Amino acid sequence: MSKSLSEVDREVYGYIQNEIGRQRDTLGLIASENYTSKAVMEAVGSPLTNKYSEGYPGKRYYAGNEYIDKIEMLAIERAKKLFGTVHANVQCHAGAIANFSVLFSLMEFGEKFMGLELSQGGHLTHGSPVNFSGKLYKPVAYAVDKETEMLDYDEVKKRALEEKPKVIIAGYTAYPRQINFKSFREIADECGAYLLADISHFAGLVAGGALPPVSPYADVITTTTHKTLRGPRGAMALACRDEELGKKVDKAVFPGTQGGPLDHVIAGKAVAFHEALQPEFKEYAEQIIKNAKALADELMALGFRLVSGGTDTHLILINLTDKGITGKEAQIVCEEAGIILNRNTIPYDTKSPFITSGIRIGTPCLTTRGMKESEMKEVAGFIKRVIDNPQDAEVKKKVREEIKELCSNFPVY
Ligand code: DSN
């Protein structure tokens, strides 16, 4: 019972060591990833994984939940404080499940809701035809403006008044700009819709005060906990102002969608929320945006075209159309050089989501490592050298070595 992983299973242990090395020696530029703390991982790796606790604190279906209740209540209170909401459900296993649960609590199957087109930065759960959201409900999409590549709130309003959706979703996976939630609130009020804010990508920026609060405007917030928020892999749903709505969301999460919660992950969330409530997290959130702006400026100075011409957040979308390389090819050659990013469609992309004309990058991981604006200039230079010389093995080898050297000055674990 008490043997360590390295004694019990050399294969899994070995691959975990390899993955730690990969995370240590490469540039993590995937905008939705982060390095969580050792404290969070300790909680997630604890014996709390052994417990069953269907229900909520004080109302469980199994005995033995004295300490589990305390931990979940801590997570709930900290989440409410971080985001200024009256309610928090910290049991959601993942962002997609959180969105399912909330839509399930707000709509009957077949009813209409509105979200941003997936190819323009929306999310599968915001109405994709291959997802539950497109199969069980009737999604209608809004789009970004073709010229500015930003949201045009008058157009969103026009579409909402024509379509009269029951729910409007705002909050995206590949939109580099700050969202005006006040405008979304006004639009939702005018057409009588609920406003669901999916803040998964920028929750840490809101928690750290680098972006304005969302709770004064949304009815419900969903978010993952592992992106800018830097917690364990998981999610939560927060009813902003209406406790009755909070009760509906709770019922939709359990028993509506999930069974037993992942108590070890909830403990990790509680720890991450504690960390996010500290003054250092405010500095971290601000630095993420400073780094993204510095990286964006340098990329543009080096001749890259950025969707919407820049960023207000942690995220940058690069249009590769004039570079003679697809997003898919760029992802592959960058990985060969130790630059880890993902291909991404750009607004009005003519290529498929599997190929794409763009790549998406973000600064949460590098900022956690302690990198600042001067390192962002170096990072932009690495990207340029590889994208300009995609078939040159020597360039990729040299960049990989330089990245390893840079990373060694900013250790992760
Ligand atoms: N997979 C996430 C992202 O990378 O944005 C969204 O769910």
Short mmCIF file of C-alpha atoms and ligand atoms in Angstrom, two decimals:
data_model
loop_
_atom_site.label_atom_id
_atom_site.label_comp_id
_atom_site.label_asym_id
_atom_site.label_seq_id
_atom_site.Cartn_x
_atom_site.Cartn_y
_atom_site.Cartn_z
CA MET A 1 0.00 0.00 0.00
CA SER A 2 2.76 2.44 0.87
CA LYS A 3 5.07 1.97 -2.12
CA SER A 4 5.89 5.00 -4.23
CA LEU A 5 4.97 5.40 -7.89
CA SER A 6 8.59 4.89 -8.98
CA GLU A 7 8.56 1.49 -7.25
CA VAL A 8 5.11 0.38 -8.43
CA ASP A 9 5.04 1.47 -12.08
CA ARG A 10 8.27 2.44 -13.80
CA GLU A 11 6.53 3.13 -17.09
CA VAL A 12 4.07 5.73 -15.86
CA TYR A 13 6.68 7.17 -13.50
CA GLY A 14 9.15 7.49 -16.37
CA TYR A 15 6.69 9.25 -18.65
CA ILE A 16 5.75 11.67 -15.88
CA GLN A 17 9.46 12.51 -15.44
CA ASN A 18 9.72 13.02 -19.21
CA GLU A 19 6.71 15.34 -19.18
CA ILE A 20 8.17 17.36 -16.30
CA GLY A 21 11.33 17.73 -18.39
CA ARG A 22 9.30 18.82 -21.41
CA GLN A 23 7.45 21.43 -19.35
CA ARG A 24 10.78 22.60 -17.89
CA ASP A 25 12.76 22.91 -21.14
CA THR A 26 10.21 24.31 -23.62
CA LEU A 27 8.31 27.58 -23.97
CA GLY A 28 4.68 26.98 -22.92
CA LEU A 29 2.73 29.43 -25.03
CA ILE A 30 -0.65 27.70 -25.06
CA ALA A 31 -2.96 30.47 -23.88
CA SER A 32 -5.22 28.13 -21.91
CA GLU A 33 -2.45 26.40 -19.93
CA ASN A 34 -0.54 27.29 -16.80
CA TYR A 35 1.79 25.79 -14.16
CA THR A 36 -0.16 25.23 -10.97
CA SER A 37 1.65 25.42 -7.63
CA LYS A 38 3.13 22.52 -5.67
CA ALA A 39 0.61 23.30 -2.92
CA VAL A 40 -2.29 22.80 -5.35
CA MET A 41 -0.77 19.57 -6.65
CA GLU A 42 -0.27 18.30 -3.12
CA ALA A 43 -3.99 18.78 -2.44
CA VAL A 44 -4.96 17.12 -5.74
CA GLY A 45 -2.63 14.20 -5.01
CA SER A 46 -4.04 13.68 -1.52
CA PRO A 47 -6.16 10.80 -0.11
CA LEU A 48 -9.25 12.95 -0.65
CA THR A 49 -9.49 11.05 -3.93
CA ASN A 50 -10.78 8.10 -1.83
CA LYS A 51 -14.01 9.74 -0.73
CA TYR A 52 -17.59 9.67 -2.04
CA SER A 53 -19.65 12.75 -1.21
CA GLU A 54 -22.67 13.14 -3.49
CA GLY A 55 -24.69 16.14 -2.39
CA TYR A 56 -23.48 19.43 -0.92
CA PRO A 57 -21.89 20.46 2.41
CA GLY A 58 -24.25 19.46 5.25
CA LYS A 59 -26.49 17.49 2.85
CA ARG A 60 -24.49 14.43 1.74
CA TYR A 61 -25.74 10.99 0.77
CA TYR A 62 -22.77 9.23 2.43
CA ALA A 63 -21.24 9.33 5.90
CA GLY A 64 -17.71 10.47 6.67
CA ASN A 65 -17.83 13.91 5.08
CA GLU A 66 -16.94 16.06 8.08
CA TYR A 67 -13.66 17.36 6.60
CA ILE A 68 -14.77 17.20 2.98
CA ASP A 69 -17.60 19.60 3.92
CA LYS A 70 -15.15 22.02 5.49
CA ILE A 71 -12.90 21.99 2.43
CA GLU A 72 -15.77 22.46 -0.02
CA MET A 73 -17.16 25.34 2.09
CA LEU A 74 -13.73 27.00 2.04
CA ALA A 75 -13.59 26.65 -1.74
CA ILE A 76 -17.11 28.11 -2.08
CA GLU A 77 -16.44 31.08 0.20
CA ARG A 78 -13.13 31.87 -1.49
CA ALA A 79 -14.64 31.63 -4.98
CA LYS A 80 -17.49 33.97 -3.99
CA LYS A 81 -15.00 36.46 -2.57
CA LEU A 82 -12.72 36.32 -5.62
CA PHE A 83 -15.51 36.95 -8.13
CA GLY A 84 -18.01 38.93 -6.02
CA THR A 85 -20.91 36.50 -6.44
CA VAL A 86 -23.66 35.33 -4.09
CA HIS A 87 -23.21 31.68 -5.02
CA ALA A 88 -20.53 29.24 -6.17
CA ASN A 89 -20.69 25.62 -7.27
CA VAL A 90 -17.14 24.27 -7.16
CA GLN A 91 -18.05 20.68 -8.06
CA CYS A 92 -18.02 21.01 -11.88
CA HIS A 93 -15.52 18.51 -13.26
CA ALA A 94 -14.67 20.53 -16.40
CA GLY A 95 -15.59 23.67 -18.30
CA ALA A 96 -17.75 21.82 -20.83
CA ILE A 97 -19.68 20.15 -17.99
CA ALA A 98 -20.12 23.49 -16.22
CA ASN A 99 -21.58 24.98 -19.40
CA PHE A 100 -23.83 21.95 -19.87
CA SER A 101 -25.11 22.24 -16.30
CA VAL A 102 -25.80 25.96 -16.56
CA LEU A 103 -27.57 25.72 -19.92
CA PHE A 104 -29.54 22.78 -18.46
CA SER A 105 -30.60 25.01 -15.54
CA LEU A 106 -31.61 27.97 -17.71
CA MET A 107 -33.33 26.38 -20.73
CA GLU A 108 -35.59 23.55 -21.83
CA PHE A 109 -34.16 21.36 -24.61
CA GLY A 110 -34.92 22.88 -28.01
CA GLU A 111 -34.84 26.48 -26.79
CA LYS A 112 -32.71 29.10 -28.48
CA PHE A 113 -29.45 30.64 -27.27
CA MET A 114 -26.79 32.82 -28.83
CA GLY A 115 -22.99 32.50 -28.76
CA LEU A 116 -19.96 33.61 -30.77
CA GLU A 117 -19.25 31.55 -33.89
CA LEU A 118 -16.75 28.79 -32.93
CA SER A 119 -14.39 29.60 -35.84
CA GLN A 120 -14.15 33.19 -34.56
CA GLY A 121 -13.15 32.31 -31.03
CA GLY A 122 -16.29 30.80 -29.48
CA HIS A 123 -16.27 27.37 -27.84
CA LEU A 124 -17.66 23.96 -28.75
CA THR A 125 -20.18 24.28 -25.92
CA HIS A 126 -21.40 27.65 -27.23
CA GLY A 127 -23.42 26.06 -30.03
CA SER A 128 -21.22 23.86 -32.22
CA PRO A 129 -23.38 21.43 -34.25
CA VAL A 130 -21.22 18.47 -33.15
CA ASN A 131 -21.61 19.29 -29.43
CA PHE A 132 -24.54 18.80 -27.00
CA SER A 133 -25.10 22.56 -27.20
CA GLY A 134 -25.85 22.36 -30.91
CA LYS A 135 -27.76 19.08 -30.72
CA LEU A 136 -30.00 19.62 -27.68
CA TYR A 137 -30.63 23.35 -28.10
CA LYS A 138 -31.13 25.76 -30.98
CA PRO A 139 -27.97 27.89 -31.25
CA VAL A 140 -27.72 31.09 -33.24
CA ALA A 141 -24.33 32.70 -33.72
CA TYR A 142 -23.03 36.24 -33.67
CA ALA A 143 -19.79 37.24 -35.36
CA VAL A 144 -16.92 39.71 -35.05
CA ASP A 145 -16.67 42.62 -37.47
CA LYS A 146 -14.80 41.70 -40.66
CA GLU A 147 -12.68 44.85 -40.67
CA THR A 148 -11.81 45.39 -37.00
CA GLU A 149 -11.98 41.68 -36.09
CA MET A 150 -13.60 42.85 -32.83
CA LEU A 151 -17.11 42.57 -31.45
CA ASP A 152 -19.53 45.13 -32.84
CA TYR A 153 -22.04 45.52 -29.99
CA ASP A 154 -24.65 47.17 -32.24
CA GLU A 155 -24.55 44.12 -34.52
CA VAL A 156 -24.77 41.74 -31.54
CA LYS A 157 -27.78 43.70 -30.30
CA LYS A 158 -29.46 43.67 -33.71
CA ARG A 159 -29.02 39.91 -33.96
CA ALA A 160 -30.24 39.35 -30.39
CA LEU A 161 -33.38 41.44 -30.95
CA GLU A 162 -34.12 39.54 -34.19
CA GLU A 163 -33.55 36.11 -32.66
CA LYS A 164 -34.78 36.65 -29.08
CA PRO A 165 -32.56 33.94 -27.51
CA LYS A 166 -33.25 32.73 -23.99
CA VAL A 167 -29.53 32.86 -23.12
CA ILE A 168 -26.65 34.93 -24.51
CA ILE A 169 -23.14 33.61 -23.97
CA ALA A 170 -20.19 36.01 -23.82
CA GLY A 171 -16.62 34.89 -23.13
CA TYR A 172 -14.38 33.11 -25.63
CA THR A 173 -11.33 30.97 -26.31
CA ALA A 174 -9.56 33.00 -28.99
CA TYR A 175 -10.65 36.63 -28.66
CA PRO A 176 -7.71 38.87 -27.68
CA ARG A 177 -9.76 41.87 -26.61
CA GLN A 178 -11.51 42.91 -23.42
CA ILE A 179 -15.24 42.16 -23.49
CA ASN A 180 -17.72 44.89 -22.64
CA PHE A 181 -20.01 42.98 -20.28
CA LYS A 182 -22.03 46.12 -19.53
CA SER A 183 -23.09 46.25 -23.19
CA PHE A 184 -23.92 42.54 -23.10
CA ARG A 185 -26.08 43.13 -19.98
CA GLU A 186 -28.00 45.88 -21.76
CA ILE A 187 -28.51 43.66 -24.81
CA ALA A 188 -29.66 40.74 -22.65
CA ASP A 189 -32.09 42.99 -20.77
CA GLU A 190 -33.51 44.38 -24.00
CA CYS A 191 -34.30 40.95 -25.41
CA GLY A 192 -35.18 39.33 -22.07
CA ALA A 193 -32.28 36.85 -22.07
CA TYR A 194 -30.04 35.46 -19.35
CA LEU A 195 -26.39 36.48 -19.70
CA LEU A 196 -23.94 33.60 -19.23
CA ALA A 197 -20.33 34.80 -18.97
CA ASP A 198 -17.86 32.03 -19.75
CA ILE A 199 -14.72 33.62 -18.35
CA SER A 200 -12.59 30.45 -18.48
CA HIS A 201 -9.72 32.08 -20.33
CA PHE A 202 -9.41 35.28 -18.33
CA ALA A 203 -10.78 34.30 -14.88
CA GLY A 204 -7.35 34.87 -13.33
CA LEU A 205 -7.20 38.34 -14.84
CA VAL A 206 -10.59 39.19 -13.30
CA ALA A 207 -9.65 37.59 -9.97
CA GLY A 208 -6.42 39.59 -9.90
CA GLY A 209 -8.18 42.84 -10.81
CA ALA A 210 -6.33 43.24 -14.13
CA LEU A 211 -9.71 43.09 -15.93
CA PRO A 212 -12.93 44.55 -14.47
CA PRO A 213 -15.38 42.40 -12.48
CA VAL A 214 -18.01 40.48 -14.45
CA SER A 215 -20.45 39.69 -11.62
CA PRO A 216 -22.27 43.06 -11.76
CA TYR A 217 -23.45 42.19 -15.28
CA ALA A 218 -23.76 38.43 -15.78
CA ASP A 219 -26.52 36.21 -14.41
CA VAL A 220 -24.21 33.24 -14.23
CA ILE A 221 -20.44 32.89 -14.66
CA THR A 222 -18.75 29.66 -15.68
CA THR A 223 -15.02 29.18 -15.62
CA THR A 224 -12.37 26.54 -15.69
CA THR A 225 -9.92 26.75 -12.81
CA HIS A 226 -6.68 25.79 -14.58
CA LYS A 227 -6.07 28.58 -17.08
CA THR A 228 -5.10 32.12 -15.98
CA LEU A 229 -6.57 31.26 -12.54
CA ARG A 230 -3.69 28.76 -12.15
CA GLY A 231 -5.58 26.15 -10.17
CA PRO A 232 -6.12 22.43 -10.74
CA ARG A 233 -7.82 21.11 -13.88
CA GLY A 234 -11.54 21.63 -13.25
CA ALA A 235 -14.31 24.22 -13.33
CA MET A 236 -17.05 26.01 -11.43
CA ALA A 237 -20.34 27.83 -11.94
CA LEU A 238 -21.25 31.02 -10.09
CA ALA A 239 -24.69 32.60 -9.89
CA CYS A 240 -23.89 36.28 -9.68
CA ARG A 241 -26.72 37.99 -7.86
CA ASP A 242 -29.68 35.61 -7.53
CA GLU A 243 -29.49 32.90 -4.86
CA GLU A 244 -32.55 31.15 -6.30
CA LEU A 245 -30.71 30.83 -9.60
CA GLY A 246 -27.77 29.47 -7.63
CA LYS A 247 -30.02 26.72 -6.25
CA LYS A 248 -31.13 25.86 -9.79
CA VAL A 249 -27.50 25.68 -10.93
CA ASP A 250 -26.64 23.41 -7.97
CA LYS A 251 -29.50 21.05 -8.87
CA ALA A 252 -28.36 21.02 -12.49
CA VAL A 253 -24.78 20.10 -11.49
CA PHE A 254 -25.88 17.43 -8.98
CA PRO A 255 -27.99 15.39 -9.49
CA GLY A 256 -28.70 16.84 -12.95
CA THR A 257 -25.36 16.21 -14.60
CA GLN A 258 -22.74 14.72 -12.29
CA GLY A 259 -22.50 12.12 -9.55
CA GLY A 260 -19.82 12.22 -6.87
CA PRO A 261 -17.60 15.31 -6.82
CA LEU A 262 -13.82 15.09 -7.13
CA ASP A 263 -13.01 16.10 -3.55
CA HIS A 264 -9.24 16.11 -4.10
CA VAL A 265 -9.70 18.56 -6.98
CA ILE A 266 -12.05 20.72 -4.90
CA ALA A 267 -9.29 20.90 -2.27
CA GLY A 268 -6.88 21.98 -5.03
CA LYS A 269 -9.39 24.66 -6.08
CA ALA A 270 -9.63 25.92 -2.48
CA VAL A 271 -5.83 26.23 -2.33
CA ALA A 272 -5.65 27.98 -5.71
CA PHE A 273 -8.36 30.45 -4.65
CA HIS A 274 -6.41 31.17 -1.47
CA GLU A 275 -3.35 31.90 -3.62
CA ALA A 276 -5.40 34.10 -5.96
CA LEU A 277 -6.63 36.15 -2.98
CA GLN A 278 -3.04 37.14 -2.07
CA PRO A 279 -1.58 40.51 -3.18
CA GLU A 280 1.09 38.73 -5.31
CA PHE A 281 -1.63 37.36 -7.55
CA LYS A 282 -2.68 40.89 -8.46
CA GLU A 283 0.87 41.56 -9.65
CA TYR A 284 0.86 38.25 -11.52
CA ALA A 285 -2.39 39.09 -13.35
CA GLU A 286 -1.09 42.53 -14.32
CA GLN A 287 2.20 41.08 -15.53
CA ILE A 288 0.39 38.53 -17.74
CA ILE A 289 -1.18 41.43 -19.67
CA LYS A 290 2.02 43.51 -19.73
CA ASN A 291 3.85 40.49 -21.14
CA ALA A 292 1.16 39.85 -23.75
CA LYS A 293 1.27 43.47 -24.89
CA ALA A 294 5.08 43.41 -25.07
CA LEU A 295 5.00 40.16 -27.04
CA ALA A 296 2.31 41.52 -29.37
CA ASP A 297 4.24 44.76 -30.00
CA GLU A 298 7.44 42.92 -30.79
CA LEU A 299 5.69 40.42 -33.08
CA MET A 300 4.11 43.30 -35.00
CA ALA A 301 7.49 45.07 -35.19
CA LEU A 302 8.88 41.85 -36.69
CA GLY A 303 6.19 41.88 -39.38
CA PHE A 304 3.49 39.59 -37.99
CA ARG A 305 -0.15 40.48 -38.54
CA LEU A 306 -2.16 40.09 -35.33
CA VAL A 307 -5.90 39.57 -35.37
CA SER A 308 -7.55 42.84 -34.20
CA GLY A 309 -4.11 44.49 -34.26
CA GLY A 310 -3.10 43.57 -30.72
CA THR A 311 -4.33 42.39 -27.35
CA ASP A 312 -5.88 43.60 -24.09
CA THR A 313 -5.58 40.24 -22.39
CA HIS A 314 -3.28 37.23 -22.02
CA LEU A 315 -3.90 36.04 -25.57
CA ILE A 316 -2.63 36.81 -29.08
CA LEU A 317 -3.94 35.43 -32.36
CA ILE A 318 -1.46 35.55 -35.26
CA ASN A 319 -2.70 35.63 -38.86
CA LEU A 320 -0.17 33.66 -40.95
CA THR A 321 -1.86 34.21 -44.31
CA ASP A 322 1.00 36.30 -45.72
CA LYS A 323 3.72 34.01 -44.32
CA GLY A 324 3.20 31.09 -46.69
CA ILE A 325 2.64 28.64 -43.86
CA THR A 326 -0.56 27.20 -42.35
CA GLY A 327 -1.38 27.13 -38.66
CA LYS A 328 -0.93 23.37 -38.64
CA GLU A 329 2.55 23.56 -40.20
CA ALA A 330 3.55 26.41 -37.89
CA GLN A 331 2.47 24.42 -34.83
CA ILE A 332 4.60 21.46 -35.93
CA VAL A 333 7.79 23.38 -36.74
CA CYS A 334 7.51 25.51 -33.61
CA GLU A 335 7.19 22.35 -31.49
CA GLU A 336 10.35 20.99 -33.14
CA ALA A 337 12.10 24.13 -31.90
CA GLY A 338 10.67 23.91 -28.36
CA ILE A 339 7.90 26.49 -28.82
CA ILE A 340 4.60 24.97 -27.70
CA LEU A 341 1.52 26.69 -29.14
CA ASN A 342 -1.65 25.72 -30.98
CA ARG A 343 -3.02 26.30 -34.43
CA ASN A 344 -6.24 28.29 -34.45
CA THR A 345 -8.77 29.54 -36.93
CA ILE A 346 -8.80 33.30 -37.47
CA PRO A 347 -12.01 35.28 -38.11
CA TYR A 348 -13.43 34.44 -41.55
CA ASP A 349 -10.75 31.78 -42.03
CA THR A 350 -10.79 30.09 -45.45
CA LYS A 351 -9.01 27.01 -44.11
CA SER A 352 -10.52 24.19 -42.05
CA PRO A 353 -10.20 24.06 -38.24
CA PHE A 354 -7.76 21.16 -38.73
CA ILE A 355 -5.41 23.23 -40.94
CA THR A 356 -6.19 26.91 -40.03
CA SER A 357 -4.55 30.17 -41.09
CA GLY A 358 -3.49 31.16 -37.59
CA ILE A 359 -1.73 30.30 -34.37
CA ARG A 360 -2.81 31.26 -30.85
CA ILE A 361 -0.35 32.12 -28.10
CA GLY A 362 -0.63 33.41 -24.54
CA THR A 363 1.53 34.50 -21.62
CA PRO A 364 0.12 32.83 -18.44
CA CYS A 365 2.76 30.05 -18.32
CA LEU A 366 5.78 32.22 -19.08
CA THR A 367 4.59 34.81 -16.54
CA THR A 368 4.28 32.11 -13.88
CA ARG A 369 7.92 31.23 -14.61
CA GLY A 370 8.83 34.83 -13.82
CA MET A 371 9.52 36.06 -17.35
CA LYS A 372 8.95 39.74 -18.06
CA GLU A 373 8.80 42.14 -21.02
CA SER A 374 12.47 41.71 -22.04
CA GLU A 375 12.08 37.93 -22.31
CA MET A 376 8.93 38.48 -24.43
CA LYS A 377 11.11 40.22 -27.03
CA GLU A 378 13.34 37.14 -27.14
CA VAL A 379 10.28 34.90 -27.47
CA ALA A 380 8.99 36.93 -30.44
CA GLY A 381 12.41 36.56 -32.06
CA PHE A 382 12.35 32.77 -31.60
CA ILE A 383 8.92 32.57 -33.24
CA LYS A 384 10.06 34.70 -36.19
CA ARG A 385 13.22 32.66 -36.81
CA VAL A 386 11.25 29.42 -36.93
CA ILE A 387 8.29 30.68 -38.98
CA ASP A 388 10.67 32.32 -41.49
CA ASN A 389 12.75 29.13 -41.81
CA PRO A 390 10.30 26.27 -41.25
CA GLN A 391 12.39 23.63 -43.07
CA ASP A 392 15.78 24.66 -41.69
CA ALA A 393 16.80 22.00 -39.17
CA GLU A 394 19.83 24.02 -38.02
CA VAL A 395 17.69 27.05 -37.15
CA LYS A 396 15.25 24.89 -35.18
CA LYS A 397 18.09 23.13 -33.35
CA LYS A 398 19.73 26.44 -32.43
CA VAL A 399 16.43 27.98 -31.28
CA ARG A 400 15.70 24.88 -29.19
CA GLU A 401 19.09 25.18 -27.46
CA GLU A 402 18.59 28.89 -26.78
CA ILE A 403 15.12 28.23 -25.39
CA LYS A 404 16.47 25.54 -23.07
CA GLU A 405 19.06 28.00 -21.82
CA LEU A 406 16.42 30.73 -21.29
CA CYS A 407 14.11 28.27 -19.50
CA SER A 408 16.90 27.18 -17.16
CA ASN A 409 16.92 30.73 -15.76
CA PHE A 410 13.16 30.51 -15.01
CA PRO A 411 12.60 27.11 -13.36
CA VAL A 412 9.10 25.68 -12.96
CA TYR A 413 9.20 22.75 -10.54
N1 DSN B 1 -9.36 23.88 -24.80
C1 DSN B 1 -9.58 25.21 -24.30
C2 DSN B 1 -8.70 26.21 -24.95
O1 DSN B 1 -7.58 25.84 -25.28
O2 DSN B 1 -9.08 27.35 -25.14
C3 DSN B 1 -10.99 25.61 -24.36
O3 DSN B 1 -11.79 24.63 -23.80
#
